[in-house]
Amino acid sequence: MKKIEAIIRKTKFEEVKEALLAADIEWFSYYDVRGEGKMRQARIYRGIMYDTSSIERVLMNIVVRDKNVEKTVAAIEDAAKTGEIGDGRIFIIPVDDTIRIRTGERGDIALYNAEQEK
């Protein structure tokens, strides 16, 4: 099992969500986050200078079985890419175990409904 963390542009969130659903990845969590990037710039609006170095992004957390890692990463990459600086990052982190609280199931089986695969 792997945990995939993706930091993407807020404007690309809906496209990434649709791409994940099309790839049969039906569960993920996401958060609005702010970060600091390499680019530093200030913008002037009506004579007032605003610092725009703090960047708003969406952080997505997805835990998938090993067999679904590549299609999940590909879905995120294809949907989030603009080709410009600031498209984001994808991190792949090993997961030791998963426990479904309701049933006590452990491991891969806790990530999906076995009844749906019959």
CSV table of C-alpha atoms in Angstrom, one decimal:
chain,number,residue,atom,x,y,z
A,1,MET,CA,0.0,0.0,0.0
A,2,LYS,CA,1.1,3.5,-0.7
A,3,LYS,CA,0.0,7.0,0.4
A,4,ILE,CA,0.0,9.5,-2.4
A,5,GLU,CA,0.2,13.1,-1.4
A,6,ALA,CA,-0.3,15.6,-4.2
A,7,ILE,CA,0.0,19.4,-4.0
A,8,ILE,CA,-1.8,20.9,-6.9
A,9,ARG,CA,-3.2,24.3,-8.1
A,10,LYS,CA,-6.6,25.1,-6.8
A,11,THR,CA,-7.8,25.8,-10.3
A,12,LYS,CA,-7.0,22.2,-11.3
A,13,PHE,CA,-8.7,20.5,-8.4
A,14,GLU,CA,-12.0,19.7,-10.2
A,15,GLU,CA,-10.1,18.2,-13.2
A,16,VAL,CA,-7.9,16.1,-10.9
A,17,LYS,CA,-11.0,14.9,-9.0
A,18,GLU,CA,-12.7,13.8,-12.2
A,19,ALA,CA,-9.6,12.1,-13.5
A,20,LEU,CA,-9.3,10.1,-10.2
A,21,LEU,CA,-12.9,9.1,-10.4
A,22,ALA,CA,-12.5,8.0,-14.0
A,23,ALA,CA,-9.5,5.9,-12.9
A,24,ASP,CA,-11.7,4.2,-10.3
A,25,ILE,CA,-10.1,5.9,-7.3
A,26,GLU,CA,-13.2,6.8,-5.3
A,27,TRP,CA,-11.8,7.9,-2.0
A,28,PHE,CA,-9.4,10.6,-1.1
A,29,SER,CA,-9.2,13.6,1.3
A,30,TYR,CA,-8.2,17.1,0.4
A,31,TYR,CA,-7.3,20.3,2.2
A,32,ASP,CA,-6.8,23.9,1.3
A,33,VAL,CA,-3.2,24.8,2.1
A,34,ARG,CA,-0.8,27.7,1.7
A,35,GLY,CA,2.9,27.4,1.0
A,36,GLU,CA,6.0,29.4,0.0
A,37,GLY,CA,7.4,28.9,-3.4
A,38,LYS,CA,10.6,29.8,-5.1
A,39,MET,CA,9.1,32.7,-6.9
A,40,ARG,CA,9.0,36.0,-4.9
A,41,GLN,CA,7.0,38.8,-6.3
A,42,ALA,CA,4.9,41.7,-5.1
A,43,ARG,CA,2.0,43.1,-7.0
A,44,ILE,CA,0.7,46.6,-6.9
A,45,TYR,CA,-3.0,47.2,-6.9
A,46,ARG,CA,-4.4,50.7,-6.6
A,47,GLY,CA,-1.2,51.9,-5.2
A,48,ILE,CA,-0.9,49.3,-2.5
A,49,MET,CA,1.8,46.6,-2.7
A,50,TYR,CA,0.7,43.0,-2.0
A,51,ASP,CA,3.1,40.1,-1.3
A,52,THR,CA,2.1,37.2,-3.5
A,53,SER,CA,4.8,34.8,-2.4
A,54,SER,CA,2.3,32.8,-0.3
A,55,ILE,CA,0.7,30.4,-2.7
A,56,GLU,CA,-2.8,28.8,-2.3
A,57,ARG,CA,-2.9,25.1,-3.2
A,58,VAL,CA,-4.9,21.9,-2.6
A,59,LEU,CA,-3.2,19.0,-0.7
A,60,MET,CA,-4.7,15.6,-1.7
A,61,ASN,CA,-4.2,12.5,0.4
A,62,ILE,CA,-4.9,9.1,-1.3
A,63,VAL,CA,-4.1,5.6,0.1
A,64,VAL,CA,-4.1,3.0,-2.7
A,65,ARG,CA,-3.1,-0.6,-3.2
A,66,ASP,CA,0.2,-1.1,-4.9
A,67,LYS,CA,-1.4,-2.1,-8.1
A,68,ASN,CA,-3.2,1.2,-8.3
A,69,VAL,CA,-0.3,3.5,-7.7
A,70,GLU,CA,0.8,4.2,-11.3
A,71,LYS,CA,-2.7,4.8,-12.6
A,72,THR,CA,-3.4,7.2,-9.7
A,73,VAL,CA,-0.2,9.1,-10.3
A,74,ALA,CA,-0.8,9.3,-14.0
A,75,ALA,CA,-4.4,10.6,-13.5
A,76,ILE,CA,-3.1,13.3,-11.2
A,77,GLU,CA,-0.2,14.2,-13.4
A,78,ASP,CA,-2.3,14.4,-16.6
A,79,ALA,CA,-5.1,16.5,-15.1
A,80,ALA,CA,-2.9,18.9,-13.0
A,81,LYS,CA,-0.2,19.7,-15.6
A,82,THR,CA,-0.2,23.1,-17.2
A,83,GLY,CA,3.5,23.1,-18.1
A,84,GLU,CA,4.2,26.2,-16.1
A,85,ILE,CA,6.1,26.7,-12.9
A,86,GLY,CA,4.0,25.9,-9.9
A,87,ASP,CA,2.1,22.9,-11.1
A,88,GLY,CA,2.8,21.1,-7.8
A,89,ARG,CA,4.4,17.9,-6.5
A,90,ILE,CA,3.4,14.3,-6.0
A,91,PHE,CA,4.9,12.3,-3.1
A,92,ILE,CA,4.6,8.5,-2.8
A,93,ILE,CA,4.9,7.2,0.8
A,94,PRO,CA,4.9,3.5,1.9
A,95,VAL,CA,2.0,2.5,4.2
A,96,ASP,CA,2.6,-0.4,6.7
A,97,ASP,CA,-0.9,-1.3,7.5
A,98,THR,CA,-4.6,-0.1,7.2
A,99,ILE,CA,-7.4,-1.0,9.5
A,100,ARG,CA,-11.1,-0.5,8.6
A,101,ILE,CA,-12.6,0.6,11.9
A,102,ARG,CA,-16.1,-0.8,11.2
A,103,THR,CA,-15.1,-4.4,10.5
A,104,GLY,CA,-11.6,-4.6,11.9
A,105,GLU,CA,-10.3,-5.7,8.5
A,106,ARG,CA,-6.5,-5.1,8.0
A,107,GLY,CA,-4.3,-4.6,5.0
A,108,ASP,CA,-5.4,-4.1,1.3
A,109,ILE,CA,-8.9,-5.4,1.9
A,110,ALA,CA,-9.5,-2.5,4.2
A,111,LEU,CA,-9.1,-0.1,1.3
A,112,TYR,CA,-12.0,-1.3,-0.9
A,113,ASN,CA,-15.3,-3.1,-0.7
A,114,ALA,CA,-14.7,-6.7,-1.6
A,115,GLU,CA,-18.5,-7.1,-2.1
A,116,GLN,CA,-18.3,-4.8,-5.1
A,117,GLU,CA,-15.7,-6.9,-6.9
A,118,LYS,CA,-17.9,-10.1,-6.9
